[in-house]
Short mmCIF file of C-alpha atoms in Angstrom, two decimals:
data_model
loop_
_atom_site.label_atom_id
_atom_site.label_comp_id
_atom_site.label_asym_id
_atom_site.label_seq_id
_atom_site.Cartn_x
_atom_site.Cartn_y
_atom_site.Cartn_z
CA MET A 12 11.49 -2.79 -6.26
CA SER A 13 14.72 -1.57 -6.13
CA GLU A 14 17.80 -3.53 -6.77
CA THR A 15 19.17 -2.60 -3.73
CA ASP A 16 15.90 -3.68 -1.67
CA THR A 17 17.52 -7.41 -1.01
CA TRP A 18 16.89 -9.86 1.56
CA THR A 19 19.18 -12.85 2.62
CA LEU A 20 18.36 -16.24 3.21
CA GLY A 21 21.25 -18.39 4.41
CA ASP A 22 24.13 -17.40 1.99
CA ARG A 23 21.74 -16.46 -0.73
CA THR A 24 20.59 -12.59 -1.67
CA LEU A 25 17.47 -12.38 -3.23
CA ARG A 26 15.31 -9.26 -4.78
CA SER A 27 11.49 -11.17 -5.42
CA ARG A 28 9.80 -11.26 -1.89
CA ILE A 29 7.29 -13.62 -3.64
CA ILE A 30 7.99 -17.71 -3.20
CA VAL A 31 5.54 -19.83 -5.14
CA GLY A 32 3.97 -23.18 -5.56
CA THR A 33 3.90 -25.47 -8.15
CA GLY A 34 0.56 -27.41 -7.32
CA LYS A 35 -2.96 -27.26 -8.93
CA TYR A 36 -2.19 -25.60 -12.24
CA ALA A 37 -3.76 -27.02 -15.60
CA SER A 38 -0.95 -27.98 -17.55
CA LEU A 39 2.75 -27.70 -17.24
CA ASP A 40 2.76 -24.64 -19.91
CA GLU A 41 0.52 -22.96 -17.39
CA THR A 42 2.99 -23.59 -14.67
CA ARG A 43 5.86 -22.03 -16.52
CA ALA A 44 3.79 -19.10 -17.65
CA ALA A 45 2.67 -18.33 -14.02
CA LEU A 46 5.82 -18.87 -12.48
CA ALA A 47 7.53 -16.53 -15.12
CA ALA A 48 4.70 -13.87 -14.19
CA SER A 49 5.24 -13.75 -10.53
CA GLY A 50 8.71 -12.93 -10.72
CA ALA A 51 9.88 -15.68 -8.16
CA GLU A 52 13.52 -16.57 -7.65
CA ILE A 53 12.46 -19.47 -5.56
CA VAL A 54 9.71 -22.28 -6.31
CA THR A 55 8.25 -24.72 -3.84
CA VAL A 56 7.20 -28.34 -4.97
CA ALA A 57 5.53 -31.07 -2.87
CA LEU A 58 8.06 -34.05 -3.14
CA ARG A 59 5.21 -36.57 -1.80
CA ARG A 60 2.94 -35.48 -4.71
CA VAL A 61 5.47 -36.01 -7.62
CA ASP A 62 5.69 -39.54 -9.06
CA LEU A 63 9.66 -39.39 -9.51
CA SER A 64 9.86 -42.71 -11.40
CA SER A 65 7.34 -41.72 -14.14
CA LYS A 66 8.43 -41.53 -17.69
CA GLU A 67 6.30 -38.73 -18.22
CA PRO A 68 6.84 -35.19 -17.95
CA THR A 69 6.29 -33.90 -14.38
CA VAL A 70 5.94 -30.45 -12.38
CA LEU A 71 9.85 -30.89 -12.14
CA ASP A 72 10.30 -30.43 -16.03
CA ALA A 73 8.53 -27.12 -15.71
CA ILE A 74 11.05 -25.76 -13.43
CA ASP A 75 14.07 -23.92 -15.02
CA ARG A 76 16.92 -24.76 -12.27
CA SER A 77 18.78 -22.11 -13.89
CA ARG A 78 16.45 -19.85 -13.24
CA TYR A 79 15.13 -20.70 -9.92
CA VAL A 80 15.87 -22.02 -6.57
CA LEU A 81 13.86 -25.37 -5.94
CA LEU A 82 12.36 -25.45 -2.54
CA PRO A 83 11.28 -29.04 -1.95
CA ASN A 84 8.53 -29.28 0.72
CA THR A 85 7.07 -32.16 2.84
CA ALA A 86 3.51 -31.52 2.50
CA GLY A 87 1.17 -34.14 3.10
CA CYS A 88 3.51 -35.64 6.10
CA TYR A 89 1.96 -36.58 9.63
CA SER A 90 5.18 -36.76 11.42
CA ALA A 91 8.32 -35.68 12.23
CA ASP A 92 9.77 -38.98 11.17
CA GLU A 93 8.14 -38.91 7.80
CA ALA A 94 9.35 -35.37 6.63
CA ILE A 95 12.61 -36.03 7.97
CA ARG A 96 12.42 -39.38 5.72
CA THR A 97 11.03 -37.49 2.65
CA LEU A 98 14.08 -34.82 2.85
CA HIS A 99 16.80 -37.40 3.08
CA LEU A 100 15.06 -38.58 -0.35
CA ALA A 101 15.53 -35.19 -1.87
CA ARG A 102 18.91 -35.04 -0.43
CA GLU A 103 19.51 -38.19 -2.37
CA LEU A 104 17.75 -37.24 -5.47
CA GLY A 105 20.87 -34.29 -5.55
CA MET A 106 18.32 -31.67 -4.29
CA ASP A 107 19.83 -28.28 -2.15
CA ASP A 108 19.86 -28.69 1.34
CA LEU A 109 17.29 -25.52 1.58
CA VAL A 110 14.07 -27.24 2.17
CA LYS A 111 10.41 -26.25 3.30
CA LEU A 112 9.45 -28.42 6.48
CA GLU A 113 5.56 -29.13 7.15
CA VAL A 114 4.27 -31.35 9.49
CA ILE A 115 0.47 -31.45 9.57
CA GLY A 116 -1.45 -32.15 12.68
CA ASP A 117 -4.87 -32.41 11.38
CA PRO A 118 -6.12 -33.66 7.89
CA LYS A 119 -9.37 -31.29 8.14
CA THR A 120 -7.85 -28.00 8.62
CA LEU A 121 -4.38 -28.84 7.46
CA PHE A 122 -2.90 -26.72 10.42
CA PRO A 123 0.62 -27.67 11.60
CA ASP A 124 1.56 -29.93 14.54
CA ASN A 125 4.03 -27.32 15.85
CA THR A 126 5.46 -29.50 18.53
CA ALA A 127 6.24 -32.14 15.66
CA THR A 128 7.68 -29.34 13.37
CA VAL A 129 9.91 -27.80 16.00
CA GLU A 130 11.42 -31.62 16.69
CA ALA A 131 11.91 -32.27 13.05
CA ALA A 132 13.55 -28.85 12.74
CA ARG A 133 16.05 -29.17 15.18
CA ARG A 134 16.89 -32.67 13.86
CA LEU A 135 17.10 -31.68 10.19
CA VAL A 136 19.58 -28.32 10.94
CA ALA A 137 21.94 -30.86 13.00
CA GLU A 138 22.11 -32.95 9.52
CA GLY A 139 22.87 -29.83 7.58
CA PHE A 140 19.60 -28.67 6.38
CA GLN A 141 18.49 -25.05 5.76
CA VAL A 142 15.00 -25.39 7.14
CA LEU A 143 12.04 -23.08 6.28
CA PRO A 144 9.29 -24.25 8.58
CA TYR A 145 5.48 -23.74 8.31
CA CYS A 146 3.83 -23.28 11.33
CA SER A 147 1.06 -21.58 13.29
CA ASP A 148 0.90 -17.60 13.78
CA ASP A 149 2.61 -18.25 17.33
CA LEU A 150 5.14 -16.30 18.46
CA ILE A 151 6.37 -19.05 21.08
CA THR A 152 6.57 -21.92 18.26
CA CYS A 153 8.17 -19.00 15.75
CA LYS A 154 10.91 -18.27 18.86
CA ARG A 155 11.72 -21.85 19.01
CA LEU A 156 12.02 -22.33 15.62
CA GLU A 157 14.34 -19.72 15.30
CA ASP A 158 16.38 -21.10 18.36
CA ALA A 159 16.33 -24.15 16.44
CA GLY A 160 18.38 -23.06 13.89
CA CYS A 161 15.72 -22.18 10.99
CA LEU A 162 16.73 -19.87 8.41
CA ALA A 163 13.19 -18.16 8.98
CA VAL A 164 9.79 -18.98 10.17
CA MET A 165 6.55 -19.39 7.90
CA PRO A 166 3.39 -18.53 9.88
CA LEU A 167 0.13 -19.45 8.16
CA ALA A 168 -2.12 -16.45 7.63
CA ALA A 169 -5.35 -18.91 7.35
CA PRO A 170 -5.71 -22.44 6.36
CA ILE A 171 -3.72 -23.83 3.44
CA GLY A 172 -6.07 -23.27 0.01
CA SER A 173 -8.71 -21.06 2.01
CA GLY A 174 -7.66 -18.06 0.40
CA LEU A 175 -9.18 -16.24 3.89
CA GLY A 176 -5.93 -13.81 3.76
CA ILE A 177 -4.59 -12.49 6.98
CA ARG A 178 -6.61 -13.64 9.82
CA ASN A 179 -4.62 -12.34 12.70
CA PRO A 180 -2.64 -9.54 12.08
CA HIS A 181 -1.68 -8.71 15.62
CA ASN A 182 0.12 -11.92 15.78
CA ILE A 183 2.22 -11.72 12.52
CA ARG A 184 2.97 -8.16 13.72
CA LEU A 185 4.36 -9.84 17.13
CA ILE A 186 6.16 -12.43 15.22
CA ILE A 187 7.96 -9.92 13.19
CA ASP A 188 8.77 -7.92 16.04
CA ASN A 189 10.02 -10.69 18.11
CA VAL A 190 12.41 -12.85 16.00
CA LYS A 191 15.38 -11.81 14.00
CA VAL A 192 14.98 -14.25 11.03
CA PRO A 193 13.07 -13.69 8.13
CA VAL A 194 9.20 -13.88 8.50
CA ILE A 195 7.55 -15.32 5.15
CA VAL A 196 3.50 -15.45 5.27
CA ASP A 197 2.82 -19.21 4.19
CA ALA A 198 -0.81 -20.40 3.30
CA GLY A 199 -4.26 -18.45 2.94
CA VAL A 200 -3.35 -15.57 0.63
CA GLY A 201 -6.22 -15.57 -1.47
CA THR A 202 -5.72 -12.59 -3.68
CA ALA A 203 -3.32 -9.48 -4.45
CA SER A 204 -4.75 -7.29 -1.56
CA ASP A 205 -3.93 -10.07 1.11
CA ALA A 206 0.01 -10.24 -0.40
CA ALA A 207 0.10 -6.26 -0.09
CA ILE A 208 -1.21 -6.32 3.71
CA ALA A 209 1.44 -8.99 4.73
CA MET A 210 4.07 -6.68 3.48
CA GLU A 211 2.80 -3.79 4.62
CA LEU A 212 2.48 -5.43 8.12
CA GLY A 213 6.42 -5.94 7.11
CA CYS A 214 6.85 -9.37 6.55
CA THR A 215 10.02 -9.91 4.69
CA ALA A 216 8.16 -12.25 1.83
CA VAL A 217 5.02 -14.26 0.83
CA LEU A 218 4.55 -17.85 -0.38
CA MET A 219 1.61 -18.65 -2.11
CA ASN A 220 0.15 -21.66 -4.46
CA THR A 221 -3.72 -21.86 -4.59
CA GLY A 222 -4.02 -18.06 -4.64
CA ILE A 223 -2.25 -18.17 -8.38
CA ALA A 224 -3.35 -21.72 -9.44
CA GLY A 225 -7.05 -21.36 -8.21
CA ALA A 226 -7.47 -18.21 -10.02
CA LYS A 227 -9.89 -17.72 -13.17
CA LYS A 228 -6.49 -16.55 -14.97
CA PRO A 229 -3.75 -18.02 -13.10
CA VAL A 230 -0.90 -15.95 -14.97
CA LEU A 231 -2.69 -13.08 -15.02
CA MET A 232 -3.48 -13.43 -11.07
CA ALA A 233 0.40 -14.16 -10.78
CA GLU A 234 1.54 -10.96 -12.32
CA ALA A 235 -1.05 -9.19 -10.21
CA MET A 236 0.56 -11.04 -7.02
CA ARG A 237 3.80 -9.75 -7.70
CA LEU A 238 2.68 -6.12 -8.33
CA ALA A 239 0.84 -6.50 -5.18
CA VAL A 240 4.38 -7.81 -3.22
CA ASP A 241 6.09 -4.82 -4.63
CA GLY A 242 3.59 -2.15 -3.62
CA GLY A 243 3.18 -3.56 -0.13
CA ARG A 244 6.79 -3.60 0.56
CA LYS A 245 7.13 0.14 -0.80
CA ALA A 246 3.96 1.14 1.24
CA PHE A 247 5.86 -0.13 4.31
CA LEU A 248 9.01 1.45 3.46
CA ALA A 249 7.77 4.60 3.15
CA GLY A 250 5.75 4.54 6.58
CA ARG A 251 2.08 4.84 6.38
CA MET A 252 0.14 8.01 7.95
CA PRO A 253 -1.22 7.64 11.42
CA ARG A 254 -4.69 6.51 11.97
CA ARG A 255 -7.04 9.27 13.63
CA ASP A 256 -10.45 8.91 14.79
CA TYR A 257 -11.51 12.43 13.26
CA ALA A 258 -10.84 14.35 10.02
CA ASN A 259 -7.96 16.07 9.60
CA ALA A 260 -7.95 18.67 6.60
CA SER A 261 -5.54 17.74 3.61
CA SER A 262 -4.93 21.63 3.12
CA PRO A 263 -3.89 24.14 5.76
CA THR A 264 -6.21 26.43 7.77
CA SER A 265 -4.19 28.92 9.41
CA HIS A 266 -4.33 31.58 6.21
CA LEU A 267 -7.97 30.99 5.36
CA ILE A 268 -9.24 34.22 4.00
CA GLU A 269 -12.77 35.23 5.89
#
């Protein structure tokens, strides 16, 4: 992507439009290689799934803090209070105030609890956190999160880890058209075409983890995702041709020789 096609997140100016997670990789070496192949500038880590007291290397050791912005997240939290406590811990550990907020409402689908997410977002923003909230693809929830002061909204494409792709592109389009903050599709991206579709809709960026880590060749898939995000973004900027119900000849017919 062009060096001039940047986007802003708070006081950060970013070029990469892919954000990647760090779970489910076979090894720390594979994690490092996939992060590099993705071209990401922001990398997210589930705080509740890292043993911060361990003397053995953890996923945090695979992240070059001079190269990547670390985005701690509250995956696995089921209440606003639990999510807020987790992010207080991140702050005490010296992590940045840029955080991903997840408050899960159902353990089977891992759908977010939108009400608790909005509550937690308001409280965290008031405490100086820069909040990126995972939420349903619901316009009203996204508007409430924007009003709460979140830097972006992160509607799901499909259930976390499902790889189903964007189930409701119409809802995503409505969100893009009606909020002023960046819209980052989060959860459900399974392959490169899913990422391209998200970008063609006009999303600012895409966040993914399982789509890369769950592939047979994660590092190669990370590269594919990077190229798909780039291609989808360029297609959005180019503006696609209109859809038509009937054929339209590629060559002009007004000067045909009879």
